[in-house]
mmCIF file of C-alpha atoms in Angstrom:
data_model
loop_
_atom_site.group_PDB
_atom_site.id
_atom_site.type_symbol
_atom_site.label_atom_id
_atom_site.label_comp_id
_atom_site.label_asym_id
_atom_site.label_seq_id
_atom_site.Cartn_x
_atom_site.Cartn_y
_atom_site.Cartn_z
ATOM 1 C CA MET A 22 128.429 91.778 75.890
ATOM 2 C CA PHE A 23 124.923 91.224 76.302
ATOM 3 C CA VAL A 24 124.360 90.667 79.632
ATOM 4 C CA TRP A 25 126.358 93.029 80.497
ATOM 5 C CA MET A 26 124.265 95.642 78.868
ATOM 6 C CA PHE A 27 121.173 94.220 79.873
ATOM 7 C CA HIS A 28 122.537 94.701 83.401
ATOM 8 C CA ARG A 29 123.020 98.107 83.097
ATOM 9 C CA ILE A 30 119.940 99.348 81.222
ATOM 10 C CA SER A 31 117.555 97.270 83.346
ATOM 11 C CA GLY A 32 119.337 98.571 86.862
ATOM 12 C CA ALA A 33 118.927 102.028 85.328
ATOM 13 C CA ALA A 34 115.057 100.617 84.358
ATOM 14 C CA LEU A 35 114.355 99.355 88.028
ATOM 15 C CA ILE A 36 115.813 102.550 89.633
ATOM 16 C CA PHE A 37 112.580 104.552 87.319
ATOM 17 C CA LEU A 38 110.037 101.492 88.209
ATOM 18 C CA LEU A 39 110.682 101.561 91.827
ATOM 19 C CA ALA A 40 110.726 104.817 92.233
ATOM 20 C CA PHE A 41 107.435 105.002 90.393
ATOM 21 C CA GLN A 42 106.061 102.628 92.482
ATOM 22 C CA LEU A 43 106.586 104.321 95.638
ATOM 23 C CA LEU A 44 105.052 107.544 94.249
ATOM 24 C CA THR A 45 102.349 106.276 92.987
ATOM 25 C CA GLY A 46 102.242 104.144 96.138
ATOM 26 C CA PHE A 47 101.747 107.315 98.204
ATOM 27 C CA PHE A 48 98.165 108.001 96.266
ATOM 28 C CA GLN A 49 96.466 104.185 97.525
ATOM 29 C CA ALA A 50 96.079 105.834 100.981
ATOM 30 C CA SER A 51 95.198 109.257 100.204
ATOM 31 C CA THR A 52 91.050 109.583 100.702
ATOM 32 C CA SER A 53 90.483 112.594 98.193
ATOM 33 C CA ASN A 54 88.826 111.745 94.916
ATOM 34 C CA SER A 55 90.356 113.160 92.960
ATOM 35 C CA THR A 56 91.117 112.697 88.840
ATOM 36 C CA LEU A 57 95.246 112.909 89.574
ATOM 37 C CA VAL A 58 94.479 110.718 92.489
ATOM 38 C CA LYS A 59 91.979 107.901 91.393
ATOM 39 C CA THR A 60 95.019 107.694 87.761
ATOM 40 C CA MET A 61 97.812 107.155 89.991
ATOM 41 C CA ALA A 62 96.064 104.204 92.232
ATOM 42 C CA ASP A 63 95.387 102.477 88.682
ATOM 43 C CA LEU A 64 99.167 102.844 87.984
ATOM 44 C CA HIS A 65 100.649 101.997 91.040
ATOM 45 C CA ARG A 66 98.192 98.643 89.840
ATOM 46 C CA HIS A 67 98.472 97.969 86.225
ATOM 47 C CA ALA A 68 99.658 95.203 85.686
ATOM 48 C CA LEU A 69 102.233 95.775 82.884
ATOM 49 C CA ALA A 70 104.526 97.436 85.194
ATOM 50 C CA ASN A 71 104.771 95.031 87.970
ATOM 51 C CA CYS A 72 105.445 92.035 85.450
ATOM 52 C CA LEU A 73 107.877 94.246 83.391
ATOM 53 C CA MET A 74 109.454 95.241 87.016
ATOM 54 C CA VAL A 75 109.449 91.522 88.282
ATOM 55 C CA PHE A 76 111.160 90.659 85.139
ATOM 56 C CA LEU A 77 113.852 92.922 85.401
ATOM 57 C CA VAL A 78 114.870 92.426 89.189
ATOM 58 C CA VAL A 79 114.327 88.544 88.315
ATOM 59 C CA PHE A 80 117.372 88.745 85.439
ATOM 60 C CA HIS A 81 118.844 91.189 86.724
ATOM 61 C CA ALA A 82 119.979 89.227 90.100
ATOM 62 C CA LEU A 83 120.494 85.864 88.206
ATOM 63 C CA TYR A 84 122.741 87.603 85.876
ATOM 64 C CA GLY A 85 124.456 89.530 88.849
ATOM 65 C CA VAL A 86 125.062 86.370 90.506
ATOM 66 C CA ARG A 87 126.242 85.389 86.947
ATOM 67 C CA THR A 88 128.829 88.267 87.268
ATOM 68 C CA ILE A 89 130.127 87.907 90.512
ATOM 69 C CA LEU A 90 130.610 84.006 89.750
ATOM 70 C CA LEU A 91 132.632 84.739 87.094
ATOM 71 C CA ASP A 92 134.290 87.722 89.089
ATOM 72 C CA LEU A 93 135.069 84.667 91.606
ATOM 73 C CA GLY A 94 137.124 83.115 88.697
ATOM 74 C CA VAL A 95 134.086 79.925 87.733
ATOM 75 C CA GLY A 96 134.949 80.039 84.092
ATOM 76 C CA ARG A 97 132.050 78.276 81.771
ATOM 77 C CA GLU A 98 130.640 81.881 81.197
ATOM 78 C CA LYS A 99 128.287 80.075 78.468
ATOM 79 C CA LEU A 100 127.140 77.877 81.682
ATOM 80 C CA LEU A 101 125.995 80.285 83.478
ATOM 81 C CA PHE A 102 124.338 82.158 80.664
ATOM 82 C CA TRP A 103 122.222 80.160 79.937
ATOM 83 C CA VAL A 104 121.263 78.102 83.092
ATOM 84 C CA CYS A 105 120.740 81.921 83.635
ATOM 85 C CA THR A 106 118.394 82.414 81.364
ATOM 86 C CA VAL A 107 116.731 78.644 81.659
ATOM 87 C CA LEU A 108 115.748 79.503 85.610
ATOM 88 C CA GLY A 109 115.324 83.378 84.792
ATOM 89 C CA SER A 110 112.727 81.878 82.773
ATOM 90 C CA VAL A 111 110.793 79.661 84.722
ATOM 91 C CA LEU A 112 111.227 81.607 87.953
ATOM 92 C CA PHE A 113 108.950 84.026 85.530
ATOM 93 C CA LEU A 114 106.710 82.116 84.100
ATOM 94 C CA VAL A 115 105.979 81.253 87.391
ATOM 95 C CA PHE A 116 105.248 84.500 88.556
ATOM 96 C CA LEU A 117 103.102 85.271 85.750
ATOM 97 C CA VAL A 118 100.690 82.298 86.567
ATOM 98 C CA LEU A 119 100.401 82.857 90.129
ATOM 99 C CA PHE A 120 99.703 86.571 89.762
ATOM 100 C CA PHE A 121 97.648 85.662 86.794
ATOM 101 C CA ALA A 122 95.607 83.385 88.924
ATOM 102 C CA LEU A 123 95.330 85.066 92.037
ATOM 103 C CA VAL A 124 95.784 88.935 92.166
ATOM 104 C CA ARG A 125 94.055 88.997 88.099
ATOM 105 C CA ALA A 126 91.551 86.805 88.924
#
């Protein structure tokens, strides 16, 4: 039940976050010096929003693959849950290390 709810909620959150990133990305190319443009450009590079988006993408994708495998008849539901959760955690931790080492340095 957790995976089903997380998959639905993360899908809705991803729609919002991706639209937010797209909207704020338009302000990156502006040559205006207005406060709104600077604020939106800063929000586009916001570390927490970027990390949250990657977290949601990784787990939404892996839990989606898990759901597809269950629909195809692979019957090991608990094993698939733990494999997807551990793999997602490792991928997200690798992203965090790379993000803070390379991007935020």
